[in-house]
Amino acid sequence: MFAQFVLALREAGVPASITEYLTLLGAMRAGVADYSVEDFYYLSRAALVKDERHLDRFDRVFGQVFRGLEAAAEGGDGGIAPRDLPEEWLRRMAEKHLTPEERAQVEARGGFDKLMETLRQRLAEQQGRHQGGSKWIGTAGTSPFGAYGYNPEGVRIGQDKSRHRRAVKVWDKREFRDLDDGVELGTRNIKLALRRLRRFAREGAATELDMAGTIRATAHNAGSLDLKMVPERHNAVKVLLFFDVGGSMDDHVRASEELFSAARSEFKHLAFFYFHNCPYERVWRQNQRRRDAMIPTEEVIRTYGPDYRAIFVGDATMSPYEIATPGGSVEHWNDEPGATWMARLLGQWRRSAWLNPAPRDEWGFTQSVGMVRQLMEDRMYPLTPGGLDEMIRELSR
Amino acid sequence: MSGFKSTERYIASRDLEVAVNAAVALQRPLLVKGEPGTGKTVLAHEVAAALGHPLLEWHVKSTTKAQQGLYEYDAVSRLRDSQLGDPKVADIANYIVRGKLWDAFEADRPQVVLIDEIDKADIEFPNDLLLELDRMQFFVYETRQTITAKHRPVVIITSNNEKELPDAFLRRCFFHYIRFPDRPTMERIVDAHYPGLQRDLAREALTVFFQVRDVPGLKKKPATSELLDWLKLLMIEDLPAEALRSQDAKLVIPPLHGALLKNEQDVHLFERLAFLNRRGG
């Protein structure tokens, strides 16, 4: 029944499965949605979307697939006023039955009357097939609502009638836009490589019975029980990510975002910051608000202890002055050169690395890449699965 | 159909009602996410009250194992008892400790089970509960018995998004994301909790509250529960509405801010902004 909808969702990147589709149908049969479009929207959302990042995509697809449905539903109980009906219908007919050539003709002649005349003719011809009250909306489903307001002469479809559009508003508002991460989870390669960094370490309170230790201690006590406990294993790797954004990095945004999505699901302790070209005295967390939500780099250094591993992602392609001299930044006046700030960051996080999305054999062509490599004590790796492996071997020492 | 609806104490949006009723009708778990303090845990209490079922709460911590919700075999007591020559030792069933899910499965009437903050546990935790939540049954290896639910409980799971949950687990749940309430909803919530509150005080307080939430860079934005705490303090202190209004033009630290801002850095941020505002104005 709604297979089309589920397929459209999958195409848009919402990972809905057959199980979930069946669940939705089961809930429909159980009468949860009560024949209201809005309830159906809520129900299908609860059944098919399992991550708030996908809610916005869901809203968009829902709007597309069920455009026009709300008119049918409202018509069912409230009823469309009789005098509205022919007018509405005519308008929709305009979209459905005029060929592009005809539409061009209408535009060329600028004759709205002519258009209505044509429509009336069509209407007369079509009466036999399209008579039944609300049915025509159902059959129209796909196209007539789709192309809004094609004709500049004013035969606009579906844009004026606010009364009929109450239901569609809910998903047209697109309230979950902020939650969309924008990128699909990155390549499996990146995830697998990062997983290696997720080393298990024992620390914290003693919570697990140490079987071998207990047996040894009990034997030592000549058979009377002596329990030994060990701390439980848990993921103790903490990671700081610094992303270069803007300028020459625009070409590499996709690869970087993939890395970011992959990293996000792999680490319990992960913080990320943005910088431009080279880190200076301030970084930011939200790229859209970089002007008003700056964070002093000092504060970052104070906040995250030396047990974090710092990973910089950037192409390190810039003017040498941006690294070496005060006031070299392209964005603002920096009192201290980038190299000083890099040294401070590396002093705080001994285990650190620089990932470069540019291929390794291009590094030699840019002076600044060499300078950054020197600052990083050669811990610069290409953003490839192989490069990630190298980096992780270095970081997990 | 009858079912879960907003009550005088708990204001549920229509989408939440649909999600809860779907989960109840199809007997699937309902996964609830949302900002901390938007009423995820309270929801389970309200659902239990609405359906008239008892509530079993299972609060998950970082050390919680999925097995603990089913049962635990207390090997250590048994070992100790054997050394002391206790006759109980012969029957292993004496050392099986029941977990929350076992209690829910064996109960004579349907139960509401709350699995609170599932994301706090190990990554494998949800995977270990897949079959148990799907079929509502599990096998006790030590005593060779299968425990099957007499009545499938209504399972409500909350998550704060600290970890991603596995796909296979998500497939089996209904999902609802509690959005932060808009102003009209917030007014209804405030009204539900403090019906006697002066109208103008409530209005001013909400204005200040949404202002605070809009400050960029806050580590922890105040949520519904913080607002309710703060209003309670305002009422106890008997502050007049003017005390809040005086700051309309400029942002200053609201009185009794301790209830709203839970983070030292956030308070500092606020002080800095207030200082800049004073200088600028």
XYZ file of C-alpha atoms in Angstrom, chain A:
397
model
C 0.000 0.000 0.000
C 2.720 2.427 0.959
C 5.564 0.545 -0.662
C 6.241 3.530 -2.891
C 6.662 5.684 0.180
C 9.109 3.298 1.825
C 11.131 3.048 -1.372
C 11.234 6.822 -1.657
C 12.460 6.975 1.950
C 15.241 4.524 1.255
C 16.237 6.495 -1.795
C 16.467 9.621 0.331
C 18.764 7.826 2.739
C 16.376 6.937 5.547
C 17.229 3.303 6.301
C 13.693 1.950 6.580
C 13.397 -1.811 6.281
C 10.688 -4.329 5.459
C 10.299 -5.162 9.140
C 9.490 -1.558 9.865
C 7.126 -1.338 6.928
C 5.247 -4.391 8.205
C 5.180 -2.851 11.658
C 3.598 0.247 10.200
C 0.957 -1.792 8.377
C 0.299 -3.760 11.565
C -0.222 -0.554 13.491
C -2.559 0.738 10.774
C -4.599 -2.418 11.037
C -4.701 -2.087 14.811
C -6.315 1.288 14.230
C -3.649 3.442 15.823
C -3.794 6.170 13.189
C -7.570 6.628 13.137
C -7.862 7.787 9.507
C -6.345 11.193 10.100
C -3.474 12.312 7.918
C -1.686 13.953 10.779
C -1.872 10.826 12.913
C -0.707 8.767 9.976
C 2.272 11.077 9.658
C 3.120 10.664 13.354
C 2.634 6.922 13.224
C 4.738 6.350 10.130
C 7.410 8.586 11.603
C 7.518 6.578 14.834
C 7.638 3.310 12.906
C 10.056 4.125 10.095
C 12.528 6.656 11.494
C 14.866 5.559 14.241
C 17.279 8.429 14.426
C 16.478 12.097 14.889
C 19.045 12.974 12.220
C 16.770 11.379 9.646
C 13.619 13.190 10.725
C 14.149 16.063 8.344
C 14.685 13.763 5.383
C 11.566 11.898 6.367
C 9.554 15.114 6.426
C 10.714 16.039 2.949
C 9.874 12.650 1.467
C 6.531 12.572 3.227
C 5.706 15.987 1.819
C 6.565 14.831 -1.684
C 4.829 11.466 -1.642
C 1.653 12.552 0.058
C 1.235 15.934 -1.503
C -2.446 16.309 -2.230
C -3.501 13.767 0.313
C -4.413 16.402 2.836
C -6.952 17.934 0.462
C -8.638 14.578 0.042
C -8.742 13.975 3.754
C -10.094 17.400 4.596
C -12.653 17.058 1.861
C -13.799 13.802 3.349
C -15.105 15.200 6.612
C -15.302 18.959 6.248
C -16.319 18.893 2.636
C -15.129 21.249 -0.036
C -17.621 24.002 -0.594
C -19.530 23.204 -3.797
C -18.719 26.461 -5.463
C -15.001 25.822 -4.899
C -15.091 22.560 -6.646
C -15.236 23.397 -10.351
C -12.726 26.192 -9.921
C -10.317 23.950 -8.055
C -10.787 21.222 -10.488
C -10.200 23.499 -13.416
C -7.007 24.650 -11.902
C -5.739 21.169 -11.434
C -6.852 20.239 -14.887
C -4.700 23.041 -16.185
C -1.658 21.347 -14.875
C -2.680 17.892 -15.879
C -4.028 18.327 -19.351
C -2.230 21.189 -20.950
C 0.824 20.122 -22.855
C 3.967 22.205 -22.451
C 3.363 23.551 -25.969
C -0.081 24.682 -24.993
C 1.245 26.287 -21.900
C 3.846 28.079 -23.925
C 1.061 29.203 -26.202
C -0.901 30.568 -23.309
C 2.078 32.452 -22.101
C 2.811 33.771 -25.529
C -0.707 35.073 -26.026
C -1.079 36.148 -22.461
C -4.703 35.069 -22.508
C -6.121 33.793 -19.288
C -9.611 33.664 -20.785
C -8.328 31.540 -23.560
C -6.802 29.233 -21.025
C -10.005 28.911 -19.081
C -11.811 28.263 -22.324
C -9.483 25.378 -23.120
C -9.946 24.104 -19.642
C -13.683 24.164 -19.908
C -13.480 22.187 -23.110
C -11.259 19.649 -21.438
C -13.615 19.534 -18.548
C -16.519 18.774 -20.811
C -14.587 16.020 -22.498
C -13.452 14.518 -19.262
C -16.703 14.557 -17.397
C -17.537 10.977 -18.157
C -14.466 9.667 -16.454
C -13.881 12.014 -13.609
C -17.178 12.609 -12.034
C -17.086 11.087 -8.605
C -16.817 13.697 -5.796
C -13.518 13.107 -4.044
C -12.115 10.427 -6.247
C -10.419 12.708 -8.666
C -8.090 13.884 -5.968
C -7.083 10.370 -5.234
C -6.377 9.537 -8.823
C -4.650 12.813 -9.409
C -2.206 11.969 -6.627
C 1.020 12.388 -8.399
C 1.136 15.205 -10.855
C -1.423 17.951 -10.427
C -0.170 19.096 -7.057
C 3.396 18.567 -7.957
C 4.187 21.401 -10.238
C 3.049 24.485 -8.428
C 2.302 27.676 -10.225
C 3.708 26.941 -13.599
C 1.636 29.460 -15.445
C 2.628 33.031 -14.700
C -0.850 34.128 -15.725
C -2.136 33.068 -12.355
C -3.359 29.527 -12.716
C -1.529 28.478 -9.649
C -2.288 25.226 -8.091
C -2.599 24.521 -4.437
C -0.865 27.624 -3.164
C -3.714 29.828 -2.080
C -6.031 27.583 -0.144
C -4.714 27.730 3.366
C -7.803 25.991 4.673
C -6.865 22.746 3.012
C -3.260 22.845 3.965
C -3.473 22.632 7.699
C -2.271 19.068 7.873
C 0.642 19.356 5.531
C 2.133 22.081 7.665
C 3.415 19.697 10.275
C 5.983 18.154 8.030
C 6.461 21.196 5.826
C 7.796 23.054 8.840
C 10.866 20.862 8.801
C 11.645 21.357 12.432
C 14.374 18.776 12.570
C 16.641 20.382 10.020
C 19.340 21.093 12.609
C 19.656 17.456 13.540
C 20.579 16.211 10.092
C 24.235 15.396 10.076
C 24.248 15.972 6.367
C 26.393 12.998 5.515
C 25.739 9.339 5.525
C 27.944 7.283 7.761
C 31.292 7.167 6.103
C 32.972 4.344 4.358
C 33.316 1.159 6.279
C 37.056 1.364 5.841
C 37.318 4.445 7.968
C 35.215 2.933 10.689
C 37.259 -0.225 10.755
C 40.495 1.714 10.939
C 39.218 3.882 13.761
C 38.030 0.836 15.625
C 41.621 -0.147 16.078
C 42.203 2.993 18.035
C 39.452 1.942 20.374
C 41.795 0.100 22.635
C 40.539 -1.570 25.713
C 42.112 -0.437 28.900
C 41.498 -1.405 32.483
C 40.943 1.432 34.874
C 38.461 2.547 37.511
C 36.911 0.665 40.413
C 37.352 -3.075 40.873
C 34.126 -4.619 39.620
C 34.869 -7.966 38.023
C 35.883 -11.202 39.680
C 39.412 -12.092 38.725
C 39.086 -15.848 38.376
C 42.742 -16.705 37.933
C 43.788 -14.369 40.714
C 41.134 -15.769 43.061
C 42.201 -19.353 42.509
C 45.798 -18.444 43.112
C 44.992 -16.502 46.278
C 42.626 -19.199 47.561
C 45.226 -21.895 47.066
C 47.712 -19.683 48.837
C 45.280 -19.459 51.777
C 45.141 -23.254 52.012
C 41.644 -23.494 50.577
C 39.745 -20.747 52.357
C 38.258 -18.331 49.885
C 40.065 -15.109 49.002
C 38.259 -13.087 46.348
C 40.212 -10.934 43.933
C 38.584 -8.298 41.806
C 39.813 -6.456 38.705
C 38.516 -3.298 37.071
C 36.136 -3.850 34.225
C 37.228 -3.336 30.664
C 35.890 -0.313 28.957
C 36.691 1.885 26.059
C 39.018 4.511 27.434
C 40.304 6.256 24.337
C 39.592 9.970 24.302
C 39.879 11.913 21.091
C 39.945 15.569 20.111
C 39.340 16.365 16.465
C 40.357 19.660 14.892
C 38.956 20.309 11.437
C 40.232 22.822 8.948
C 37.288 24.456 7.170
C 36.977 26.884 4.336
C 39.322 27.991 1.600
C 41.379 25.265 0.030
C 39.679 22.639 2.222
C 36.411 22.967 0.295
C 37.543 20.259 -2.100
C 38.061 17.842 0.760
C 34.924 18.539 2.735
C 33.310 15.243 1.806
C 36.182 13.058 2.902
C 36.522 14.993 6.133
C 32.847 14.739 6.903
C 32.935 11.022 6.375
C 35.762 10.738 8.818
C 33.850 12.859 11.260
C 30.688 10.756 11.067
C 32.661 7.580 11.457
C 34.613 8.913 14.411
C 31.481 10.062 16.133
C 30.062 6.604 16.476
C 33.333 5.023 17.528
C 34.404 7.003 20.554
C 32.825 7.650 23.874
C 34.961 10.693 24.547
C 35.136 12.777 21.433
C 35.232 16.538 21.076
C 35.669 18.415 17.836
C 36.620 21.940 16.893
C 37.006 23.887 13.679
C 39.827 26.149 12.631
C 40.831 27.850 9.430
C 44.158 26.883 7.845
C 46.129 26.921 11.097
C 44.908 26.941 14.719
C 45.372 30.267 16.473
C 44.121 31.643 19.771
C 40.514 30.660 19.069
C 38.569 27.799 17.543
C 34.843 27.164 17.116
C 32.353 24.350 17.333
C 29.547 25.369 15.016
C 30.643 26.420 11.616
C 27.560 28.533 10.987
C 28.154 30.581 14.103
C 31.871 30.975 13.854
C 31.605 34.745 14.232
C 29.777 34.759 17.543
C 30.616 31.443 19.172
C 34.396 31.392 19.308
C 36.139 29.381 21.990
C 39.554 30.460 23.228
C 42.155 27.807 22.415
C 43.502 28.302 25.941
C 40.190 27.108 27.273
C 40.336 23.989 25.117
C 43.827 23.255 26.404
C 42.657 23.710 29.984
C 39.537 21.608 29.529
C 40.899 18.468 27.912
C 43.601 16.607 29.776
C 46.804 15.190 28.324
C 45.184 11.744 28.101
C 43.308 12.909 25.000
C 44.676 12.198 21.565
C 44.513 15.142 19.213
C 43.863 14.638 15.517
C 44.113 17.573 13.144
C 42.451 17.275 9.771
C 43.550 19.788 7.183
C 45.389 20.114 3.900
C 47.997 22.389 5.506
C 48.018 24.401 2.312
C 48.456 28.078 3.093
C 50.899 30.904 2.927
C 54.028 30.231 5.005
C 53.381 33.497 6.826
C 50.211 32.041 8.292
C 52.385 29.636 10.240
C 55.494 31.596 10.901
C 54.698 35.243 11.632
C 52.372 37.207 13.917
C 49.519 38.794 11.990
C 49.836 36.222 9.235
C 46.294 34.888 9.509
C 44.059 35.573 6.529
C 41.063 36.183 8.762
C 42.102 38.311 11.688
C 45.082 39.830 13.448
C 46.892 37.164 15.427
C 49.346 38.336 18.066
C 51.259 35.112 18.050
C 52.257 33.033 15.042
C 50.464 29.778 14.245
C 53.597 27.801 15.013
C 53.476 28.964 18.637
C 49.901 27.818 19.003
C 50.652 24.507 17.345
C 53.527 24.005 19.776
C 51.198 24.725 22.691
C 48.604 22.264 21.464
C 51.206 19.588 20.857
C 52.695 20.227 24.272
C 49.347 19.501 25.893
C 48.524 16.440 23.788
C 51.678 14.468 23.287
C 49.878 11.824 21.235
C 48.689 13.697 18.200
C 48.674 13.435 14.441
C 47.767 15.424 11.351
C 45.561 13.888 8.663
C 45.940 15.373 5.212
C 43.181 14.731 2.653
C 45.576 15.570 -0.177
C 47.514 12.584 -1.565
C 50.952 12.060 -0.105
C 52.895 12.567 -3.319
C 51.525 16.104 -3.651
C 52.784 17.230 -0.271
C 56.219 18.154 -1.572
C 54.842 20.881 -3.827
C 53.686 23.146 -1.026
C 56.061 24.781 1.388
C 53.545 25.060 4.206
C 52.890 21.301 4.222
C 56.568 20.747 4.944
C 56.457 23.300 7.752
C 53.457 21.668 9.386
C 55.064 18.263 9.021
C 58.103 19.561 10.799
C 55.933 20.973 13.588
C 54.149 17.637 13.850
C 57.486 15.808 13.971
C 56.549 13.999 10.779
C 53.268 12.638 12.143
C 51.290 13.591 9.058
C 49.261 10.911 7.317
C 47.081 10.846 4.205
C 43.323 10.515 4.759
C 43.085 6.996 3.363
C 42.460 3.685 5.144
C 46.184 2.959 4.924
C 47.073 6.380 6.289
C 44.576 5.971 9.105
C 46.160 2.668 10.024
C 49.568 4.277 10.217
C 48.218 7.092 12.320
C 46.473 4.727 14.695
C 49.590 2.670 15.178
C 51.377 5.872 16.106
C 48.601 7.135 18.386
C 48.074 3.917 20.287
C 51.644 3.588 21.359
